Amino acid sequence: MPRAIILDRDGTLNVDEKGYTYKLEDFRLYPDVIPALRRLQQKFLLIVISNQSGIAIGRYTQKQAKAFNSKLDRVMKENGVGIAGFYLCPHAPEEQCACRKPNTGLLMQAKLDFKLTLPKSYVIGDSFADVGLAKNAGCAAIYLERGSTIDEKKARERADYAAKDLTDAAQWILKGE
């Protein structure tokens, strides 16, 4: 059964300066993303799981969010990186859905879709919700210290590893292989 690297999108793969990144003209990957994912994809499936509450509050549409994912997917492919799947939660936090991180609904769907071995998989993200998703699903949690998050200290303490960037995260994962 395959193992996966579960990646957050905004603030992990792409720069998220304004809070709700959905405009194609705002698309900008962090410089370390492509090289790190090239290394990781040699041993893991790459899957993106993203909370997109901007849809629920009317900031943008699901179509716009999917167009952003399509651009991300295209840029990845052009650079030799294959994303196996994209999963997004369109709900606001107060809706208390099963798919919004740290809940495991989307990750369980990915597990079914790809027959994943979760205890040998990793979640990488820049928020406490990403760390919570990993813990709730039985995956290893890597907290990316890309910027500030409200619960940064809690995320760092609860994560299995706190990485300064995606290169650092990839090195830590592959060192344990």
PDB file of C-alpha atoms in Angstrom:
ATOM      1  CA  MET A   1       0.000   0.000   0.000  1.00  0.00           C
ATOM      2  CA  PRO A   2       1.395   3.406  -0.929  1.00  0.00           C
ATOM      3  CA  ARG A   3       2.554   6.055   1.480  1.00  0.00           C
ATOM      4  CA  ALA A   4       1.814   9.719   0.977  1.00  0.00           C
ATOM      5  CA  ILE A   5       2.998  13.200   1.687  1.00  0.00           C
ATOM      6  CA  ILE A   6      -0.155  15.178   2.467  1.00  0.00           C
ATOM      7  CA  LEU A   7       0.495  18.840   1.736  1.00  0.00           C
ATOM      8  CA  ASP A   8      -1.357  21.942   2.758  1.00  0.00           C
ATOM      9  CA  ARG A   9      -1.627  24.423  -0.117  1.00  0.00           C
ATOM     10  CA  ASP A  10      -1.690  28.083   0.957  1.00  0.00           C
ATOM     11  CA  GLY A  11       1.365  29.053   2.985  1.00  0.00           C
ATOM     12  CA  THR A  12       2.995  25.664   2.405  1.00  0.00           C
ATOM     13  CA  LEU A  13       3.313  25.367  -1.376  1.00  0.00           C
ATOM     14  CA  ASN A  14       2.279  28.819  -2.536  1.00  0.00           C
ATOM     15  CA  VAL A  15       2.895  32.182  -0.923  1.00  0.00           C
ATOM     16  CA  ASP A  16      -0.206  33.338   0.970  1.00  0.00           C
ATOM     17  CA  GLU A  17       0.299  37.025   1.713  1.00  0.00           C
ATOM     18  CA  LYS A  18      -3.315  38.212   1.668  1.00  0.00           C
ATOM     19  CA  GLY A  19      -5.070  35.396   3.499  1.00  0.00           C
ATOM     20  CA  TYR A  20      -7.388  34.153   0.756  1.00  0.00           C
ATOM     21  CA  THR A  21      -5.229  33.144  -2.191  1.00  0.00           C
ATOM     22  CA  TYR A  22      -7.380  32.300  -5.196  1.00  0.00           C
ATOM     23  CA  LYS A  23      -6.517  34.762  -7.977  1.00  0.00           C
ATOM     24  CA  LEU A  24      -4.341  33.237 -10.678  1.00  0.00           C
ATOM     25  CA  GLU A  25      -2.241  36.403 -10.832  1.00  0.00           C
ATOM     26  CA  ASP A  26      -1.364  35.910  -7.130  1.00  0.00           C
ATOM     27  CA  PHE A  27       0.038  32.417  -7.769  1.00  0.00           C
ATOM     28  CA  ARG A  28       3.634  32.193  -6.559  1.00  0.00           C
ATOM     29  CA  LEU A  29       5.387  29.058  -5.307  1.00  0.00           C
ATOM     30  CA  TYR A  30       7.994  29.157  -2.595  1.00  0.00           C
ATOM     31  CA  PRO A  31      11.410  28.562  -4.232  1.00  0.00           C
ATOM     32  CA  ASP A  32      12.076  25.338  -2.294  1.00  0.00           C
ATOM     33  CA  VAL A  33       8.832  23.589  -3.313  1.00  0.00           C
ATOM     34  CA  ILE A  34       9.779  22.026  -6.663  1.00  0.00           C
ATOM     35  CA  PRO A  35      13.181  20.588  -5.614  1.00  0.00           C
ATOM     36  CA  ALA A  36      11.800  19.205  -2.336  1.00  0.00           C
ATOM     37  CA  LEU A  37       8.761  17.588  -3.967  1.00  0.00           C
ATOM     38  CA  ARG A  38      10.890  16.051  -6.718  1.00  0.00           C
ATOM     39  CA  ARG A  39      12.829  14.227  -4.021  1.00  0.00           C
ATOM     40  CA  LEU A  40       9.772  13.193  -2.018  1.00  0.00           C
ATOM     41  CA  GLN A  41       7.795  11.879  -4.994  1.00  0.00           C
ATOM     42  CA  GLN A  42      10.428   9.195  -5.525  1.00  0.00           C
ATOM     43  CA  LYS A  43       9.095   7.378  -2.437  1.00  0.00           C
ATOM     44  CA  PHE A  44       5.673   8.897  -1.758  1.00  0.00           C
ATOM     45  CA  LEU A  45       2.459   9.940  -3.479  1.00  0.00           C
ATOM     46  CA  LEU A  46       1.935  13.700  -3.219  1.00  0.00           C
ATOM     47  CA  ILE A  47      -1.566  14.832  -2.226  1.00  0.00           C
ATOM     48  CA  VAL A  48      -2.846  18.345  -1.502  1.00  0.00           C
ATOM     49  CA  ILE A  49      -5.561  18.898   1.125  1.00  0.00           C
ATOM     50  CA  SER A  50      -6.682  22.479   1.665  1.00  0.00           C
ATOM     51  CA  ASN A  51      -9.262  24.353   3.734  1.00  0.00           C
ATOM     52  CA  GLN A  52     -10.860  26.958   1.457  1.00  0.00           C
ATOM     53  CA  SER A  53     -13.369  28.765   3.685  1.00  0.00           C
ATOM     54  CA  GLY A  54     -13.262  31.734   1.305  1.00  0.00           C
ATOM     55  CA  ILE A  55     -15.808  29.789  -0.756  1.00  0.00           C
ATOM     56  CA  ALA A  56     -18.272  29.577   2.157  1.00  0.00           C
ATOM     57  CA  ILE A  57     -18.029  33.275   2.956  1.00  0.00           C
ATOM     58  CA  GLY A  58     -18.426  34.321  -0.682  1.00  0.00           C
ATOM     59  CA  ARG A  59     -14.912  35.688  -1.172  1.00  0.00           C
ATOM     60  CA  TYR A  60     -14.435  33.436  -4.225  1.00  0.00           C
ATOM     61  CA  THR A  61     -16.123  30.480  -5.923  1.00  0.00           C
ATOM     62  CA  GLN A  62     -15.343  26.782  -5.966  1.00  0.00           C
ATOM     63  CA  LYS A  63     -14.632  27.210  -9.684  1.00  0.00           C
ATOM     64  CA  GLN A  64     -11.960  29.831  -8.892  1.00  0.00           C
ATOM     65  CA  ALA A  65     -10.410  27.576  -6.231  1.00  0.00           C
ATOM     66  CA  LYS A  66     -10.293  24.683  -8.700  1.00  0.00           C
ATOM     67  CA  ALA A  67      -8.735  26.949 -11.358  1.00  0.00           C
ATOM     68  CA  PHE A  68      -6.007  27.852  -8.854  1.00  0.00           C
ATOM     69  CA  ASN A  69      -5.428  24.136  -8.170  1.00  0.00           C
ATOM     70  CA  SER A  70      -5.280  23.487 -11.921  1.00  0.00           C
ATOM     71  CA  LYS A  71      -2.595  26.137 -12.315  1.00  0.00           C
ATOM     72  CA  LEU A  72      -0.659  24.657  -9.403  1.00  0.00           C
ATOM     73  CA  ASP A  73      -0.964  21.190 -10.956  1.00  0.00           C
ATOM     74  CA  ARG A  74       0.170  22.454 -14.371  1.00  0.00           C
ATOM     75  CA  VAL A  75       3.216  24.253 -12.943  1.00  0.00           C
ATOM     76  CA  MET A  76       4.130  21.167 -10.939  1.00  0.00           C
ATOM     77  CA  LYS A  77       3.878  18.906 -14.016  1.00  0.00           C
ATOM     78  CA  GLU A  78       5.939  21.351 -16.101  1.00  0.00           C
ATOM     79  CA  ASN A  79       8.644  21.008 -13.446  1.00  0.00           C
ATOM     80  CA  GLY A  80       8.544  17.227 -13.153  1.00  0.00           C
ATOM     81  CA  VAL A  81       6.348  16.946 -10.066  1.00  0.00           C
ATOM     82  CA  GLY A  82       3.158  14.887 -10.062  1.00  0.00           C
ATOM     83  CA  ILE A  83       0.368  15.653  -7.604  1.00  0.00           C
ATOM     84  CA  ALA A  84      -1.778  12.513  -7.264  1.00  0.00           C
ATOM     85  CA  GLY A  85      -4.841  14.346  -5.960  1.00  0.00           C
ATOM     86  CA  PHE A  86      -6.301  17.645  -4.817  1.00  0.00           C
ATOM     87  CA  TYR A  87      -8.927  17.756  -2.062  1.00  0.00           C
ATOM     88  CA  LEU A  88     -10.514  20.937  -0.755  1.00  0.00           C
ATOM     89  CA  CYS A  89     -12.972  21.796   1.983  1.00  0.00           C
ATOM     90  CA  PRO A  90     -15.265  24.673   0.940  1.00  0.00           C
ATOM     91  CA  HIS A  91     -16.874  25.098   4.378  1.00  0.00           C
ATOM     92  CA  ALA A  92     -16.534  27.784   7.042  1.00  0.00           C
ATOM     93  CA  PRO A  93     -15.226  26.678  10.467  1.00  0.00           C
ATOM     94  CA  GLU A  94     -18.620  27.196  12.130  1.00  0.00           C
ATOM     95  CA  GLU A  95     -20.222  24.657   9.769  1.00  0.00           C
ATOM     96  CA  GLN A  96     -18.431  21.891  11.704  1.00  0.00           C
ATOM     97  CA  CYS A  97     -18.102  19.622   8.668  1.00  0.00           C
ATOM     98  CA  ALA A  98     -16.127  16.379   8.623  1.00  0.00           C
ATOM     99  CA  CYS A  99     -13.824  17.556   5.831  1.00  0.00           C
ATOM    100  CA  ARG A 100     -12.331  20.730   7.340  1.00  0.00           C
ATOM    101  CA  LYS A 101      -8.870  20.196   8.806  1.00  0.00           C
ATOM    102  CA  PRO A 102      -8.102  19.098  11.498  1.00  0.00           C
ATOM    103  CA  ASN A 103     -11.006  16.707  10.810  1.00  0.00           C
ATOM    104  CA  THR A 104     -10.035  13.731   8.695  1.00  0.00           C
ATOM    105  CA  GLY A 105     -12.839  13.516   6.106  1.00  0.00           C
ATOM    106  CA  LEU A 106     -10.750  14.534   3.086  1.00  0.00           C
ATOM    107  CA  LEU A 107      -7.757  12.491   4.177  1.00  0.00           C
ATOM    108  CA  MET A 108      -9.965   9.419   4.629  1.00  0.00           C
ATOM    109  CA  GLN A 109     -11.294   9.970   1.099  1.00  0.00           C
ATOM    110  CA  ALA A 110      -7.713  10.143  -0.194  1.00  0.00           C
ATOM    111  CA  LYS A 111      -6.913   6.973   1.768  1.00  0.00           C
ATOM    112  CA  LEU A 112      -9.765   5.183  -0.018  1.00  0.00           C
ATOM    113  CA  ASP A 113      -8.901   6.648  -3.421  1.00  0.00           C
ATOM    114  CA  PHE A 114      -5.231   5.657  -3.260  1.00  0.00           C
ATOM    115  CA  LYS A 115      -5.224   2.778  -0.714  1.00  0.00           C
ATOM    116  CA  LEU A 116      -2.835   4.777   1.492  1.00  0.00           C
ATOM    117  CA  THR A 117      -0.918   3.499   4.489  1.00  0.00           C
ATOM    118  CA  LEU A 118      -1.497   6.410   6.869  1.00  0.00           C
ATOM    119  CA  PRO A 119       0.838   5.373   9.727  1.00  0.00           C
ATOM    120  CA  LYS A 120       3.722   5.576   7.239  1.00  0.00           C
ATOM    121  CA  SER A 121       2.551   8.854   5.694  1.00  0.00           C
ATOM    122  CA  TYR A 122       3.277  12.481   6.580  1.00  0.00           C
ATOM    123  CA  VAL A 123       1.249  15.684   6.751  1.00  0.00           C
ATOM    124  CA  ILE A 124       3.172  18.893   6.053  1.00  0.00           C
ATOM    125  CA  GLY A 125       1.604  22.271   6.717  1.00  0.00           C
ATOM    126  CA  ASP A 126       1.967  25.700   8.231  1.00  0.00           C
ATOM    127  CA  SER A 127      -0.905  25.626  10.728  1.00  0.00           C
ATOM    128  CA  PHE A 128      -2.118  23.969  13.900  1.00  0.00           C
ATOM    129  CA  ALA A 129      -4.990  22.486  11.834  1.00  0.00           C
ATOM    130  CA  ASP A 130      -2.447  20.651   9.637  1.00  0.00           C
ATOM    131  CA  VAL A 131      -0.685  19.228  12.682  1.00  0.00           C
ATOM    132  CA  GLY A 132      -4.077  18.253  14.119  1.00  0.00           C
ATOM    133  CA  LEU A 133      -5.036  16.493  10.880  1.00  0.00           C
ATOM    134  CA  ALA A 134      -1.866  14.403  11.064  1.00  0.00           C
ATOM    135  CA  LYS A 135      -2.433  13.462  14.692  1.00  0.00           C
ATOM    136  CA  ASN A 136      -6.128  12.669  14.149  1.00  0.00           C
ATOM    137  CA  ALA A 137      -5.295  10.398  11.189  1.00  0.00           C
ATOM    138  CA  GLY A 138      -2.270   8.650  12.702  1.00  0.00           C
ATOM    139  CA  CYS A 139       0.284  10.259  10.361  1.00  0.00           C
ATOM    140  CA  ALA A 140       3.528  11.983  11.251  1.00  0.00           C
ATOM    141  CA  ALA A 141       3.111  15.764  11.542  1.00  0.00           C
ATOM    142  CA  ILE A 142       5.592  18.258  10.134  1.00  0.00           C
ATOM    143  CA  TYR A 143       4.969  21.880  10.989  1.00  0.00           C
ATOM    144  CA  LEU A 144       6.429  24.372   8.496  1.00  0.00           C
ATOM    145  CA  GLU A 145       7.661  27.551  10.131  1.00  0.00           C
ATOM    146  CA  ARG A 146       6.969  29.681   7.055  1.00  0.00           C
ATOM    147  CA  GLY A 147       5.391  32.552   8.882  1.00  0.00           C
ATOM    148  CA  SER A 148       3.337  33.293  11.896  1.00  0.00           C
ATOM    149  CA  THR A 149       0.185  31.477  12.793  1.00  0.00           C
ATOM    150  CA  ILE A 150      -1.974  32.164  15.828  1.00  0.00           C
ATOM    151  CA  ASP A 151      -1.196  28.758  17.300  1.00  0.00           C
ATOM    152  CA  GLU A 152       2.437  28.576  16.138  1.00  0.00           C
ATOM    153  CA  LYS A 153       3.845  27.567  19.527  1.00  0.00           C
ATOM    154  CA  LYS A 154       1.200  24.851  20.006  1.00  0.00           C
ATOM    155  CA  ALA A 155       1.736  23.571  16.454  1.00  0.00           C
ATOM    156  CA  ARG A 156       5.501  23.374  16.923  1.00  0.00           C
ATOM    157  CA  GLU A 157       5.140  21.537  20.244  1.00  0.00           C
ATOM    158  CA  ARG A 158       2.592  19.005  18.933  1.00  0.00           C
ATOM    159  CA  ALA A 159       4.355  18.281  15.619  1.00  0.00           C
ATOM    160  CA  ASP A 160       6.768  15.398  15.202  1.00  0.00           C
ATOM    161  CA  TYR A 161       9.138  17.837  13.528  1.00  0.00           C
ATOM    162  CA  ALA A 162       9.236  21.610  13.003  1.00  0.00           C
ATOM    163  CA  ALA A 163      10.881  22.426   9.669  1.00  0.00           C
ATOM    164  CA  LYS A 164      12.174  25.805   8.566  1.00  0.00           C
ATOM    165  CA  ASP A 165      11.070  25.090   4.970  1.00  0.00           C
ATOM    166  CA  LEU A 166      10.034  22.266   2.644  1.00  0.00           C
ATOM    167  CA  THR A 167      13.667  21.333   1.913  1.00  0.00           C
ATOM    168  CA  ASP A 168      14.258  20.814   5.630  1.00  0.00           C
ATOM    169  CA  ALA A 169      11.052  18.735   5.877  1.00  0.00           C
ATOM    170  CA  ALA A 170      12.077  16.545   2.919  1.00  0.00           C
ATOM    171  CA  GLN A 171      15.542  15.969   4.395  1.00  0.00           C
ATOM    172  CA  TRP A 172      14.038  14.950   7.735  1.00  0.00           C
ATOM    173  CA  ILE A 173      11.589  12.524   6.097  1.00  0.00           C
ATOM    174  CA  LEU A 174      14.147  10.956   3.763  1.00  0.00           C
ATOM    175  CA  LYS A 175      16.751  10.647   6.517  1.00  0.00           C
ATOM    176  CA  GLY A 176      14.354   8.284   8.295  1.00  0.00           C
ATOM    177  CA  GLU A 177      13.910   6.070   5.229  1.00  0.00           C
TER     178      GLU A 177
END
